[in-house]
PDB file of C-alpha atoms in Angstrom:
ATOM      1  CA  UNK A 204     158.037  68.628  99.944  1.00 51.00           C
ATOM      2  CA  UNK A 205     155.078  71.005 100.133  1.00 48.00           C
ATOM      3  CA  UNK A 206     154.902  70.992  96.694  1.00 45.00           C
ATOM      4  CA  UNK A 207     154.353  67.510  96.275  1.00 47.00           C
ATOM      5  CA  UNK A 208     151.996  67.196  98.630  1.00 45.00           C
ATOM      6  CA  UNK A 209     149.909  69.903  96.930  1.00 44.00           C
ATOM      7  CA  UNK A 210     150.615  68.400  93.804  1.00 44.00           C
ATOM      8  CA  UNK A 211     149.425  65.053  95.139  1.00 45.00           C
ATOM      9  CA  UNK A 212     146.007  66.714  96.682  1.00 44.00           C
ATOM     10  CA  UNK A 213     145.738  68.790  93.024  1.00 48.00           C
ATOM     11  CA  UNK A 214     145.627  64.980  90.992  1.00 48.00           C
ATOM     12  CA  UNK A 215     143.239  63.359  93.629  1.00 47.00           C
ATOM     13  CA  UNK A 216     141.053  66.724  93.636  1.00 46.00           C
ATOM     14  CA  UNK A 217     140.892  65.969  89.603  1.00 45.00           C
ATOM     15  CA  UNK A 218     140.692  62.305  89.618  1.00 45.00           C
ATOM     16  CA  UNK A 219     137.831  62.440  92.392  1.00 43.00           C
ATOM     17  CA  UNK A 220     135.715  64.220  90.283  1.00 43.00           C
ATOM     18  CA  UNK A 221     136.697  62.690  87.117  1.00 45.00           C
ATOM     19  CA  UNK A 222     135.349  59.437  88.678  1.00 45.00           C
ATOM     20  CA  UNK A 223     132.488  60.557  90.164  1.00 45.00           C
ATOM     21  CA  UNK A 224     129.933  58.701  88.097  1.00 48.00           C
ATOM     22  CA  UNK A 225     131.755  55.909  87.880  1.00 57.00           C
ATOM     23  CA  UNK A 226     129.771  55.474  91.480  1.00 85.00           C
ATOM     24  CA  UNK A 227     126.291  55.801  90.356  1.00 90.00           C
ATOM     25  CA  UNK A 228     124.796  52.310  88.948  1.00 90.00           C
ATOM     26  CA  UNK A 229     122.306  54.259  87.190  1.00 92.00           C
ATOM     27  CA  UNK A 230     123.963  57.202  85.221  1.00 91.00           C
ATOM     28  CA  UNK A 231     122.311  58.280  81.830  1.00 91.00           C
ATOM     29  CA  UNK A 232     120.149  54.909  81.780  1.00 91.00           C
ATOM     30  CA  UNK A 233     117.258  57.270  80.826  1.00 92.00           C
ATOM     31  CA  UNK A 234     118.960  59.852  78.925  1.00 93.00           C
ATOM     32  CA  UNK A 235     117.664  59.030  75.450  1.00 93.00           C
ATOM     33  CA  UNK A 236     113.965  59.079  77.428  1.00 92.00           C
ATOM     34  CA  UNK A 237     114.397  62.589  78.332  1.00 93.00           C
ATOM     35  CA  UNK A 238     115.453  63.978  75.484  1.00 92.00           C
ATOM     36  CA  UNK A 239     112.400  62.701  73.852  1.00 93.00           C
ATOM     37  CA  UNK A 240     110.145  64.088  76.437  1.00 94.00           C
ATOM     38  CA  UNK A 241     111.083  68.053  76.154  1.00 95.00           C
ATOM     39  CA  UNK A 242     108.127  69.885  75.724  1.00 95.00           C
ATOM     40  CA  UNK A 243     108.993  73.792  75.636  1.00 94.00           C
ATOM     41  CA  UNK A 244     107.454  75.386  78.560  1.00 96.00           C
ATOM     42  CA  UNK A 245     107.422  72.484  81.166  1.00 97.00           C
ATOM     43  CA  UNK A 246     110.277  71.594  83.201  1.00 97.00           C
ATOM     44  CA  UNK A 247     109.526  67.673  84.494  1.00 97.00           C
ATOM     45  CA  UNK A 248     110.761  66.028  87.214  1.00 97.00           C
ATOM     46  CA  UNK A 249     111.078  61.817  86.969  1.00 97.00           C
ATOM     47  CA  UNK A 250     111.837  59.341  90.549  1.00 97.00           C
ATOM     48  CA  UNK A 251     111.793  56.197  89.754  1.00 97.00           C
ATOM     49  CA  UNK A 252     111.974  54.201  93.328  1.00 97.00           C
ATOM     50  CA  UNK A 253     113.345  51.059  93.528  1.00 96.00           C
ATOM     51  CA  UNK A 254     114.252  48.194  96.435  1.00 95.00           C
ATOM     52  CA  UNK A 255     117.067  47.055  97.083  1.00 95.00           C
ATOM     53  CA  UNK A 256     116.834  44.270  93.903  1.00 95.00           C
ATOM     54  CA  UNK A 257     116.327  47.202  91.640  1.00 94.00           C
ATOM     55  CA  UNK A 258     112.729  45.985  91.561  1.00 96.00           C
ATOM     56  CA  UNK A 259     110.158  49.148  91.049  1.00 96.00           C
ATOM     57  CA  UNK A 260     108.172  50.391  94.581  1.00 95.00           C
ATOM     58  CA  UNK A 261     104.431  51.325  94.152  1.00 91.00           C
ATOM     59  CA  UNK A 262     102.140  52.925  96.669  1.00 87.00           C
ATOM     60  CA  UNK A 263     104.652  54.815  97.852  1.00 94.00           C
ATOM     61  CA  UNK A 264     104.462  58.338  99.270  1.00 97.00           C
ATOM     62  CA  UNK A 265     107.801  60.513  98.389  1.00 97.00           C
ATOM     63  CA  UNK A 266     108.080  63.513 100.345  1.00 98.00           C
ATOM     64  CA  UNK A 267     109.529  66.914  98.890  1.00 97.00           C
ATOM     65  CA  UNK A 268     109.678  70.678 100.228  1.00 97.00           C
ATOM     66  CA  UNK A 269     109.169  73.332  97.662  1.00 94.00           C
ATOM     67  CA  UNK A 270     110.493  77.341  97.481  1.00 91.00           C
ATOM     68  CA  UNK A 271     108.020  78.089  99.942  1.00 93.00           C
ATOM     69  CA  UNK A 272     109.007  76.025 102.609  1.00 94.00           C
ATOM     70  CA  UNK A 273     106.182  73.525 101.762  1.00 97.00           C
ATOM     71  CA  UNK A 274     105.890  69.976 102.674  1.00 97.00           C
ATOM     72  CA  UNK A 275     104.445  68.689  99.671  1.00 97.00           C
ATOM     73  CA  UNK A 276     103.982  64.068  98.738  1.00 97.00           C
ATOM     74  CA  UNK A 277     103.250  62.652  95.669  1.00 97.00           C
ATOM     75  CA  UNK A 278     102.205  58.821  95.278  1.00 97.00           C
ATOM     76  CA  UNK A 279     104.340  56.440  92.872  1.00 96.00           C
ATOM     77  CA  UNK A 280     102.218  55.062  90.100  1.00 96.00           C
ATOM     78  CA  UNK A 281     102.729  51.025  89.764  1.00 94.00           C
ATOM     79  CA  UNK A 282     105.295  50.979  88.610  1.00 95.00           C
ATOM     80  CA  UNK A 283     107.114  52.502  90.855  1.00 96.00           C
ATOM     81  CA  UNK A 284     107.369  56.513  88.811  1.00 97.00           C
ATOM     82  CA  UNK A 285     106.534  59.854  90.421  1.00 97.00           C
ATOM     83  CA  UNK A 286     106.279  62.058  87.966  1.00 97.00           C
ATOM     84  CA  UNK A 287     106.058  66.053  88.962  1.00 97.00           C
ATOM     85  CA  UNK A 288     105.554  69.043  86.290  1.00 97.00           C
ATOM     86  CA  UNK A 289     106.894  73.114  86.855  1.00 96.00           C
ATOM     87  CA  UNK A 290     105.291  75.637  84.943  1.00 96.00           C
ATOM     88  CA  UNK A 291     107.026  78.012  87.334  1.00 96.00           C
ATOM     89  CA  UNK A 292     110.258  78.715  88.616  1.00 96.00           C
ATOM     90  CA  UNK A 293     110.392  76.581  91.833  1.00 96.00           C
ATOM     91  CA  UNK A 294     112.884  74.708  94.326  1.00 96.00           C
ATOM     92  CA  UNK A 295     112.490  71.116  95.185  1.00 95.00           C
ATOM     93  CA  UNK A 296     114.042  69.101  98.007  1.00 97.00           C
ATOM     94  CA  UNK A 297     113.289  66.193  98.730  1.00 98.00           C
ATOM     95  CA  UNK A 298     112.772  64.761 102.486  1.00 97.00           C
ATOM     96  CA  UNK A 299     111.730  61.068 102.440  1.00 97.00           C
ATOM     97  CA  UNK A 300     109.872  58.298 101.022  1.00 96.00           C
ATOM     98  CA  UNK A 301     107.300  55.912 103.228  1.00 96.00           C
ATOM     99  CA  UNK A 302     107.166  52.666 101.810  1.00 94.00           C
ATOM    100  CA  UNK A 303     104.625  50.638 103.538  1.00 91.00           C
ATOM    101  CA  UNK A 304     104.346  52.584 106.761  1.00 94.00           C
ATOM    102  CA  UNK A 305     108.396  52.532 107.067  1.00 94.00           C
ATOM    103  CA  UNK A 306     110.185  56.289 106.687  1.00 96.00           C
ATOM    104  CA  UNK A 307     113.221  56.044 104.390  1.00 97.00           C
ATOM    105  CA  UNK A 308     115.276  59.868 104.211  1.00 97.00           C
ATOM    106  CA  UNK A 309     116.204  60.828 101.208  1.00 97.00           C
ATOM    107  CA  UNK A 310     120.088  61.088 101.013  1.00 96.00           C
ATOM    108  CA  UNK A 311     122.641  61.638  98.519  1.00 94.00           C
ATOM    109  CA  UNK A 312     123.902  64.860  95.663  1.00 91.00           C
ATOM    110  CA  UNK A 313     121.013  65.205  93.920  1.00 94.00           C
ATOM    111  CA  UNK A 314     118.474  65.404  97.263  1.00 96.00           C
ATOM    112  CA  UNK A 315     117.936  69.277  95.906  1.00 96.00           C
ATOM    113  CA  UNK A 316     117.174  71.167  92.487  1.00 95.00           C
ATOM    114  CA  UNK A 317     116.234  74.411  91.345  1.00 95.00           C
ATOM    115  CA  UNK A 318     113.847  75.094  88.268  1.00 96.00           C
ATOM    116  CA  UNK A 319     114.527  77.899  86.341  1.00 96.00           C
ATOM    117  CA  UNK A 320     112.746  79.817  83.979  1.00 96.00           C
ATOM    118  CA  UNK A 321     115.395  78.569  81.362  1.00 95.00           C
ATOM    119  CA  UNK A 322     114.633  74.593  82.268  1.00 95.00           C
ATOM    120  CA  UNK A 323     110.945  75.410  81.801  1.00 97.00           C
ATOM    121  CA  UNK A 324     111.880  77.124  78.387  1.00 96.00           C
ATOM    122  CA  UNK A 325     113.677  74.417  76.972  1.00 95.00           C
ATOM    123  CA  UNK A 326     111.299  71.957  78.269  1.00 96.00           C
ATOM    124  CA  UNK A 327     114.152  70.372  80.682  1.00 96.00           C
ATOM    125  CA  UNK A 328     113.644  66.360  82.082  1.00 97.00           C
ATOM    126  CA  UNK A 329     115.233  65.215  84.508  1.00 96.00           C
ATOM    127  CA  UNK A 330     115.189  61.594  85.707  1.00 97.00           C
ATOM    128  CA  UNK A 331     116.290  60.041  88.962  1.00 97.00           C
ATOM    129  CA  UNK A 332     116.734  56.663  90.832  1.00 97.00           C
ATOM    130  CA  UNK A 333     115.845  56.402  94.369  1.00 97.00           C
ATOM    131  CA  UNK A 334     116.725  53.124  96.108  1.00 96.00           C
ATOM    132  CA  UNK A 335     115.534  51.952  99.308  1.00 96.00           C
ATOM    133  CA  UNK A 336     118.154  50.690 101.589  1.00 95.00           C
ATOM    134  CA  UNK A 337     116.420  48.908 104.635  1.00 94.00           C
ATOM    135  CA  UNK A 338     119.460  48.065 107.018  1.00 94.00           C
ATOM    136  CA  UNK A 339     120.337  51.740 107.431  1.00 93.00           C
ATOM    137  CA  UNK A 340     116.010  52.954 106.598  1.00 95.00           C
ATOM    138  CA  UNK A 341     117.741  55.472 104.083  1.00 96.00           C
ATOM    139  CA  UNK A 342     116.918  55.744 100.345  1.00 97.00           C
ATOM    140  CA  UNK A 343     119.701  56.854  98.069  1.00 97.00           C
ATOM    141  CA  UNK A 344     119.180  59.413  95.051  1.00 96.00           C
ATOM    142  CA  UNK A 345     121.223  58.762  91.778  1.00 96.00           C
ATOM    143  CA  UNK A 346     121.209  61.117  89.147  1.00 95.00           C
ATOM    144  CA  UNK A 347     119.819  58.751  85.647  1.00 95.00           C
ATOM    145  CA  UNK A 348     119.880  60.554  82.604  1.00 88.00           C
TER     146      UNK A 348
END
């Protein structure tokens, strides 16, 4: 019997994580994008934050803590992008976006990254959705490319 049962946790374990982006709406819709961004030397960092429609946010202020421990915003552009650039190893994290005066935390797998000296090299891109959820004033993060 205990062999079943570890069996049984063994095949959900392996199915779990086989279906894990079967969850995320947006997975690899920018994935041809970034590869044609590389650029050796610059590792970028893409958000693009959406409502609940999957209609693009501007003028919004995304909150992020870096390797030193600093609280650091950018601003969306219009259409809705937030766009950040690492020359330089460096951690990001990311705490919140305000969208009109309302907080929204940041939640979800990809709320964290490191950049490496080896992302920089090979010019790494990374693109994410962020959508706003009002009923619970959370945005969630979705890995996109």
């Amino acid at each position: 019997m205990k062999k079943i049962i570890m069996a049984t946790l063994a095949a959900l374990a392996v199915s779990a994580a086989a279906f894990a982006d079967s969850y995320n709406p947006f997975h690899e819709m920018y994935k041809a994008q970034a590869h044609k961004e590389m650029r050796n030397g610059v590792a970028q960092y893409n958000f693009m934050l959406i409502d609940e429609s999957a209609e693009p946010v501007s003028n919004v202020t995304l909150t992020y803590v870096n390797h030193d421990n600093k609280v650091l915003t950018a601003k969306a552009d219009a259409k809705g992008k937030v766009h950040l650039e690492f020359r330089q190893p460096n951690f990001l994290q990311l705490v919140s976006m305000n969208v009109g005066g309302v907080e929204y935390r940041v939640i979800g797998d990809d709320v964290s990254d490191d950049v490496s000296y080896k992302d920089i090299s090979k010019g790494e891109v990374e693109y994410y959705v962020i959508q706003t959820h009002k009923a619970n004033k959370a945005a969630y993060i979705y890995d996109a490319d």
